[in-house]
Coordinates of N, CA and C in Angstrom, one line a residue:
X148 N 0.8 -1.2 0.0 CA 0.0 0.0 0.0 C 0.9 1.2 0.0
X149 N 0.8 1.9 -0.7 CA 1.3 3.1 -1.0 C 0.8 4.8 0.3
X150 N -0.7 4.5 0.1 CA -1.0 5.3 1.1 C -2.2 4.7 1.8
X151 N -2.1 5.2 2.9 CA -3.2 5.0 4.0 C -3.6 5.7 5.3
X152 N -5.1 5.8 4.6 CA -6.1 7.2 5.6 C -6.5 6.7 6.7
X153 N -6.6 6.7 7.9 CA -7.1 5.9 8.9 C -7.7 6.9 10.0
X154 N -9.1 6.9 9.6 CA -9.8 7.8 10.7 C -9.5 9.4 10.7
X155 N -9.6 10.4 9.5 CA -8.4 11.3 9.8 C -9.7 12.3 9.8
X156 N -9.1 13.2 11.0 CA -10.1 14.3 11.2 C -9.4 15.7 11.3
X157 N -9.6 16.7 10.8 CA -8.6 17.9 10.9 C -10.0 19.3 10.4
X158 N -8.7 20.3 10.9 CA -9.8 21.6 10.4 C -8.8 22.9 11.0
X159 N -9.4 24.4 10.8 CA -9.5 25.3 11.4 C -9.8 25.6 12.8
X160 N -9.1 25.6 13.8 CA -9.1 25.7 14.8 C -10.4 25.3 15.2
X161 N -12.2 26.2 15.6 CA -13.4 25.3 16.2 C -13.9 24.9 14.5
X162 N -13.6 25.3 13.7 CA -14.2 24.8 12.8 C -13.3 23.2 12.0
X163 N -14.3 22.3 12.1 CA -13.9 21.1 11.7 C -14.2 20.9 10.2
X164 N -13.3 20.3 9.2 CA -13.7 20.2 7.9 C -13.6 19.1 7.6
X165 N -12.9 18.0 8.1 CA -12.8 16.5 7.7 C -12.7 15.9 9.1
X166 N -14.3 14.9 8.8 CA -14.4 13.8 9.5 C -14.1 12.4 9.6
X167 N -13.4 11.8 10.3 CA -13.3 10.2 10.0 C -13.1 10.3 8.4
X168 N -12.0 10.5 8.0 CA -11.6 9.8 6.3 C -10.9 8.7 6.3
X169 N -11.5 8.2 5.2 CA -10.5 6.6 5.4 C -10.1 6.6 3.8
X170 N -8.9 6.5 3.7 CA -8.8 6.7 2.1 C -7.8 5.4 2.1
X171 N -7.2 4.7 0.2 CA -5.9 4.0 0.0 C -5.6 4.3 -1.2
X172 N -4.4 3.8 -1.1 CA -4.0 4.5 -2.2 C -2.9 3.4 -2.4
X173 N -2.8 2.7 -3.8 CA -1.8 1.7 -4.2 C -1.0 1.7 -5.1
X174 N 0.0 1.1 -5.5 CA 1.6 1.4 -6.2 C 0.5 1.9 -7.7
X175 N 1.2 3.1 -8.5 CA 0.6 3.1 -9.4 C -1.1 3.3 -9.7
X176 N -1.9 3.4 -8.7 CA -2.9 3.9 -8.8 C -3.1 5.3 -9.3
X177 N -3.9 6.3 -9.9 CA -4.4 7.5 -10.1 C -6.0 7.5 -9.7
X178 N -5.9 8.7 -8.4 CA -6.7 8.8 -7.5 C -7.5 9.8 -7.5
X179 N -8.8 10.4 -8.0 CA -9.1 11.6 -8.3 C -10.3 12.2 -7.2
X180 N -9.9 13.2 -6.3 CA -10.8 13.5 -5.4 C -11.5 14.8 -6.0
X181 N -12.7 14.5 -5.7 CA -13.7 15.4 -6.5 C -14.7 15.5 -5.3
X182 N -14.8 16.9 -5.1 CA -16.3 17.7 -4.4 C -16.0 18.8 -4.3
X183 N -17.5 19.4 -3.9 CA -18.2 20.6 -3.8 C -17.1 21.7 -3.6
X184 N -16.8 22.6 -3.7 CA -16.2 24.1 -3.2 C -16.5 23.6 -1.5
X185 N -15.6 23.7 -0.7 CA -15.8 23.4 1.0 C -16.1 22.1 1.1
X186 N -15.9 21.1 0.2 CA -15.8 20.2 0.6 C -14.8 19.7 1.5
X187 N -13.6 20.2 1.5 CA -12.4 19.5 2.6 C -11.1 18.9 1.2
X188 N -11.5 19.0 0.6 CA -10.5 19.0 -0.4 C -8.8 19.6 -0.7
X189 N -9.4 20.6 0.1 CA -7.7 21.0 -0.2 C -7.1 20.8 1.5
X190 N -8.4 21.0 2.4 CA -8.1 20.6 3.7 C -7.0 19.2 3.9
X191 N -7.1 18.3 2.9 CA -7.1 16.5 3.0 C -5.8 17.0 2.2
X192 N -5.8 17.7 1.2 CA -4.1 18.0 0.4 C -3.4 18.5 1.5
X193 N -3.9 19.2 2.5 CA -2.9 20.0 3.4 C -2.3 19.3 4.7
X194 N -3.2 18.5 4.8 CA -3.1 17.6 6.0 C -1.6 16.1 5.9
X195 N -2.0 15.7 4.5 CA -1.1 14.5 4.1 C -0.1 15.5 3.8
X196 N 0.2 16.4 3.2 CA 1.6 17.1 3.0 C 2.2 17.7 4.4
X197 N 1.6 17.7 5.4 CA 2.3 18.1 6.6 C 1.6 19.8 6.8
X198 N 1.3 20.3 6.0 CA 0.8 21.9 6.1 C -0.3 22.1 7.3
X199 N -0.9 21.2 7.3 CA -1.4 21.1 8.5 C -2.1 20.2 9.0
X200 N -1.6 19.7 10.5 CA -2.1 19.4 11.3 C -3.0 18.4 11.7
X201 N -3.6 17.2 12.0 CA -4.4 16.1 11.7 C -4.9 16.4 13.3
X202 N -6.4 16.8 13.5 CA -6.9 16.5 15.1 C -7.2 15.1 15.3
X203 N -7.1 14.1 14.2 CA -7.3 12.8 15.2 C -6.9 12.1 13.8
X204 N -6.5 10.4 13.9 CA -6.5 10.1 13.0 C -4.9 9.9 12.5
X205 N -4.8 8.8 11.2 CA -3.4 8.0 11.2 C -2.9 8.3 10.2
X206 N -2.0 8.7 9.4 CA -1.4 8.5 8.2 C -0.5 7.8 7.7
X207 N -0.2 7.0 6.5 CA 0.7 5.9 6.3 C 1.0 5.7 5.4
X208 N 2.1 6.2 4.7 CA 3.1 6.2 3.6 C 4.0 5.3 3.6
X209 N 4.1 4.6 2.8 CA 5.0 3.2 2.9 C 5.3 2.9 3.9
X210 N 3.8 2.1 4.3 CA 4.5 1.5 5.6 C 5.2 2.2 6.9
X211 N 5.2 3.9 6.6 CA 5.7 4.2 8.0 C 4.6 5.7 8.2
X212 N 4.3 5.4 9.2 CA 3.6 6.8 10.1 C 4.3 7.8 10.3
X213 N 3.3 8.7 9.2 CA 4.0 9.9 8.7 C 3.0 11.4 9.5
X214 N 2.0 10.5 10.5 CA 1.0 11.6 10.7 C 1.5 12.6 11.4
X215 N 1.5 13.7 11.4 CA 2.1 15.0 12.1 C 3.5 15.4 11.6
X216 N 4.2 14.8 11.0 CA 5.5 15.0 10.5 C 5.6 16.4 9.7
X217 N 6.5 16.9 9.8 CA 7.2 18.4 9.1 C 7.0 17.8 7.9
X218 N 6.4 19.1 7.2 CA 6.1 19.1 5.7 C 7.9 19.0 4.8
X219 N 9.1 19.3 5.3 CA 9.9 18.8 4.7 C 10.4 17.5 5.3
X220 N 10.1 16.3 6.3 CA 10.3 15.3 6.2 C 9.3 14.4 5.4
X221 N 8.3 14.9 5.0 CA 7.0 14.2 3.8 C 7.7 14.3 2.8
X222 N 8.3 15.9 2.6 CA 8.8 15.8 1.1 C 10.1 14.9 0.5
X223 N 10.7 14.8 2.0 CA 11.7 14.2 1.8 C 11.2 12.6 1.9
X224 N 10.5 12.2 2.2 CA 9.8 10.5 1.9 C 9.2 10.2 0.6
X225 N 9.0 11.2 -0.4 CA 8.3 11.3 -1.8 C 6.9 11.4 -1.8
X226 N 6.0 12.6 -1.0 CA 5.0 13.3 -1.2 C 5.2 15.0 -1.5
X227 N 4.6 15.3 -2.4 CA 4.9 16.1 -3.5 C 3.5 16.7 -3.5
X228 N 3.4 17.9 -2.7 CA 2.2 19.0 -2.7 C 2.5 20.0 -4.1
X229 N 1.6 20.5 -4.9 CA 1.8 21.5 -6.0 C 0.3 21.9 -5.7
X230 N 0.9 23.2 -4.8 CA -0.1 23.7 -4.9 C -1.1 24.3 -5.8
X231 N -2.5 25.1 -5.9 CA -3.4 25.6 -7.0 C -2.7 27.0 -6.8
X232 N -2.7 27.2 -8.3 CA -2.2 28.1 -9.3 C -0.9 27.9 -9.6
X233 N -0.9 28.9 -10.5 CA 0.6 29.0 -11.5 C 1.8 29.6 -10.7
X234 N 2.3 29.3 -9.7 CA 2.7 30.2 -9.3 C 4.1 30.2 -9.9
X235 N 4.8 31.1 -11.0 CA 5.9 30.5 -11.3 C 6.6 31.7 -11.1
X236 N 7.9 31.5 -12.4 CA 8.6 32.6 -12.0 C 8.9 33.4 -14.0
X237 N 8.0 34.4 -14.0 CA 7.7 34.6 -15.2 C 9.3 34.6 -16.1
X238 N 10.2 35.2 -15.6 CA 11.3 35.9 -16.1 C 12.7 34.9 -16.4
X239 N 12.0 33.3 -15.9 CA 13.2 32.4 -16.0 C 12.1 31.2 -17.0
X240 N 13.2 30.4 -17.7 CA 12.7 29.3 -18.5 C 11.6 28.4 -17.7
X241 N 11.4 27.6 -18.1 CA 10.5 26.2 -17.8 C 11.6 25.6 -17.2
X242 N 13.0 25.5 -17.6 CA 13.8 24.8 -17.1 C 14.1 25.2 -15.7
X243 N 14.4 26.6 -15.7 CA 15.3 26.7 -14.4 C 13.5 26.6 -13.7
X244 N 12.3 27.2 -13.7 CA 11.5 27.0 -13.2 C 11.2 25.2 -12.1
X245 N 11.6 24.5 -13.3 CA 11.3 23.4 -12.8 C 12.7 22.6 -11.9
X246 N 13.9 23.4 -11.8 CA 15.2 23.1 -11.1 C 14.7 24.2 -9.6
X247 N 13.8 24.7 -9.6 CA 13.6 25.7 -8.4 C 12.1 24.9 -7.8
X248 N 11.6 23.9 -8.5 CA 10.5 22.9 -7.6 C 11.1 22.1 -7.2
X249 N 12.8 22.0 -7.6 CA 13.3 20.4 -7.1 C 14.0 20.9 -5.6
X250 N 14.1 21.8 -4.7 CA 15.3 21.9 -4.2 C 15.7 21.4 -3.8
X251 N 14.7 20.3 -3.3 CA 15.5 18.9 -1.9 C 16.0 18.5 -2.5
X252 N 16.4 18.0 -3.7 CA 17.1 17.2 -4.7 C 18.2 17.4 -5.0
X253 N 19.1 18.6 -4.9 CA 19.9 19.3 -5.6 C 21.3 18.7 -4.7
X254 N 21.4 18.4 -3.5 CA 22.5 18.2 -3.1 C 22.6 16.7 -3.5
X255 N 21.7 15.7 -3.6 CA 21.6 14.0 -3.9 C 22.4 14.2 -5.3
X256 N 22.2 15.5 -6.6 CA 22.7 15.5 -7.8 C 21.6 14.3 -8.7
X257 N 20.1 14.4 -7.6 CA 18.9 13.7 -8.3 C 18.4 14.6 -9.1
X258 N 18.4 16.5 -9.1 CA 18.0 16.6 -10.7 C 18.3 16.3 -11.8
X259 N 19.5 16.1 -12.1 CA 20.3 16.2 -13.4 C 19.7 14.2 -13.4
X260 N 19.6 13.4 -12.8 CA 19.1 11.9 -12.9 C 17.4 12.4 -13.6
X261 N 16.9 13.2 -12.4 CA 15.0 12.9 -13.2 C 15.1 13.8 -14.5
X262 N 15.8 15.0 -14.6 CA 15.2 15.2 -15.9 C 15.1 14.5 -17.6
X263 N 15.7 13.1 -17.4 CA 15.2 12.4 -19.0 C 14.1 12.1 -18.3
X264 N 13.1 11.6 -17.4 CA 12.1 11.3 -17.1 C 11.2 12.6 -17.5
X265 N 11.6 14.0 -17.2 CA 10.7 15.0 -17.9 C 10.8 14.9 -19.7
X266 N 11.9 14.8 -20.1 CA 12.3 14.8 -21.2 C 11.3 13.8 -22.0
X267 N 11.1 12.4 -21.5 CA 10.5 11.6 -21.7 C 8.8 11.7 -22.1
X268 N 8.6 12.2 -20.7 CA 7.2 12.3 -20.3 C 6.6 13.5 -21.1
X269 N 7.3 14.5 -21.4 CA 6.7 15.7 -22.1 C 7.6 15.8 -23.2
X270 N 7.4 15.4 -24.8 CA 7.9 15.4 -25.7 C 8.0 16.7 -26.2
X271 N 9.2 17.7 -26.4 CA 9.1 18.7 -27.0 C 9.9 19.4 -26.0
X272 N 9.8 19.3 -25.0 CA 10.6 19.6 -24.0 C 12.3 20.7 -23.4
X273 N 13.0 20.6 -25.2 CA 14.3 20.8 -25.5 C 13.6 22.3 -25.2
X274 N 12.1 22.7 -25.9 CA 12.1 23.9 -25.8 C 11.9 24.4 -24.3
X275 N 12.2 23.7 -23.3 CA 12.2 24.1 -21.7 C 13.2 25.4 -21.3
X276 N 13.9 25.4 -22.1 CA 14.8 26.9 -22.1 C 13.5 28.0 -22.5
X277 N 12.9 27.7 -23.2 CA 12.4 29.4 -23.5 C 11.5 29.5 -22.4
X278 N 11.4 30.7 -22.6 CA 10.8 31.7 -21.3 C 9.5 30.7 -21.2
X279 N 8.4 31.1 -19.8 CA 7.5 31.4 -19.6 C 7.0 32.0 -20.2
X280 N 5.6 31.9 -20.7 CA 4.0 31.5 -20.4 C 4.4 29.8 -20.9
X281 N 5.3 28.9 -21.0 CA 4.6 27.8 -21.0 C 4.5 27.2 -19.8
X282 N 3.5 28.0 -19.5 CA 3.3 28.0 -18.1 C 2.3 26.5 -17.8
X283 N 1.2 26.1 -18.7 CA 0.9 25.0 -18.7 C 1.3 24.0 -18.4
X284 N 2.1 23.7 -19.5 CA 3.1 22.7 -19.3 C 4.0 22.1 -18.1
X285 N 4.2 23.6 -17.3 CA 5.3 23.7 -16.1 C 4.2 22.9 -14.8
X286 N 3.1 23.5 -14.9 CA 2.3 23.6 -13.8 C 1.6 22.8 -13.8
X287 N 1.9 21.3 -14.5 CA 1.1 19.9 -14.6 C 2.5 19.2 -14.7
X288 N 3.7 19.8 -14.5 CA 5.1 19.3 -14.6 C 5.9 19.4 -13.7
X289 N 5.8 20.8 -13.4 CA 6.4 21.1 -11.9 C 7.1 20.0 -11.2
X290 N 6.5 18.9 -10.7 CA 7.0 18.4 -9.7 C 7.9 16.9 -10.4
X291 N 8.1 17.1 -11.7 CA 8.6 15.5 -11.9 C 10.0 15.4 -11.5
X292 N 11.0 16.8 -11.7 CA 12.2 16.7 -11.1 C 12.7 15.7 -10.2
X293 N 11.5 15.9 -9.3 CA 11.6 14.9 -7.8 C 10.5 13.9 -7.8
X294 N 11.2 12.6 -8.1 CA 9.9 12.1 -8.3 C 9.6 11.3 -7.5
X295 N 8.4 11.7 -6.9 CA 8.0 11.5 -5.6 C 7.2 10.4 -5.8
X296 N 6.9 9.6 -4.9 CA 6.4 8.3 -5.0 C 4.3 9.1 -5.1
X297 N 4.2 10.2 -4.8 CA 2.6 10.4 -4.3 C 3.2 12.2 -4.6
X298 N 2.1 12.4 -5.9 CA 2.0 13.8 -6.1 C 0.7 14.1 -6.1
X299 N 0.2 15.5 -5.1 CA -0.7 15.9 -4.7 C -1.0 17.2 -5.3
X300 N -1.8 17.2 -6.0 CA -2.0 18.8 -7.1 C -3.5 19.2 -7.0
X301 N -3.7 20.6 -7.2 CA -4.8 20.6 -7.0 C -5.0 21.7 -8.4
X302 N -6.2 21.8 -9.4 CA -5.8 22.9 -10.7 C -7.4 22.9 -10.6

């Protein structure tokens, strides 16, 4: 099992947004959470990335309990938050953009390894030097640098 929700309850200080969730998540699955505006949606992205906080309730990423842990020891286990919107950096390429989503990576010398996996995965790619607005592309790419076993995006 890749991921596992056990009972997870979190929120805004008296306001509660997620009740008892119980989610899974397996090698290679594509998992699509879908509801309402206030549904708890990005609440449940913020909670498994470490941003915030779990009031009750277990989390379990390969096998090890990751609940309450610092949003950079998640990152550093291969959970990969990208957050909603573009947020880039208009004045640098796609490339350097996407060498500035990797940072944890940079001392391992694991970017210069993932990028034929971008290369791969997004054909055309060479053009990653020219500027921004391909901003699209970045922002459903962003995170492959580091490839994280569980990418969590919200668009």
């Amino acid at each position: 099992m890749l991921l596992q929700v056990n009972r997870l309850s979190a929120g805004y200080g008296d306001v509660k947004v997620l009740w008892d969730i119980n989610l899974e998540v397996r090698e290679k699955q594509i998992v699509s959470l879908v509801g309402a505006n206030g549904a708890g949606k990005s609440t449940l992205l913020k909670v498994l990335s470490g941003l915030l906080p779990p009031d009750e309730g277990q989390i379990i990423f390969r096998d090890k309990d990751i609940t309450g842990a610092a949003s950079k020891a998640i990152v550093d286990r291969g959970i990969i938050h990208v957050p909603e919107g573009r947020r880039l950096f208009p004045q640098m390429t796609v490339e350097e953009n996407l060498i500035m989503g990797a940072f944890s990576r940079r001392r391992s010398g694991g970017i210069q390894k993932s990028f034929p996996v971008f290369t791969i995965s997004f054909p055309g790619s060479r053009s990653a030097r020219t500027r921004v607005p391909e901003a699209c592309r970045v922002a459903s790419s962003k995170c492959v640098p580091s490839p994280g076993d569980l990418w969590a995006t919200r668009s």
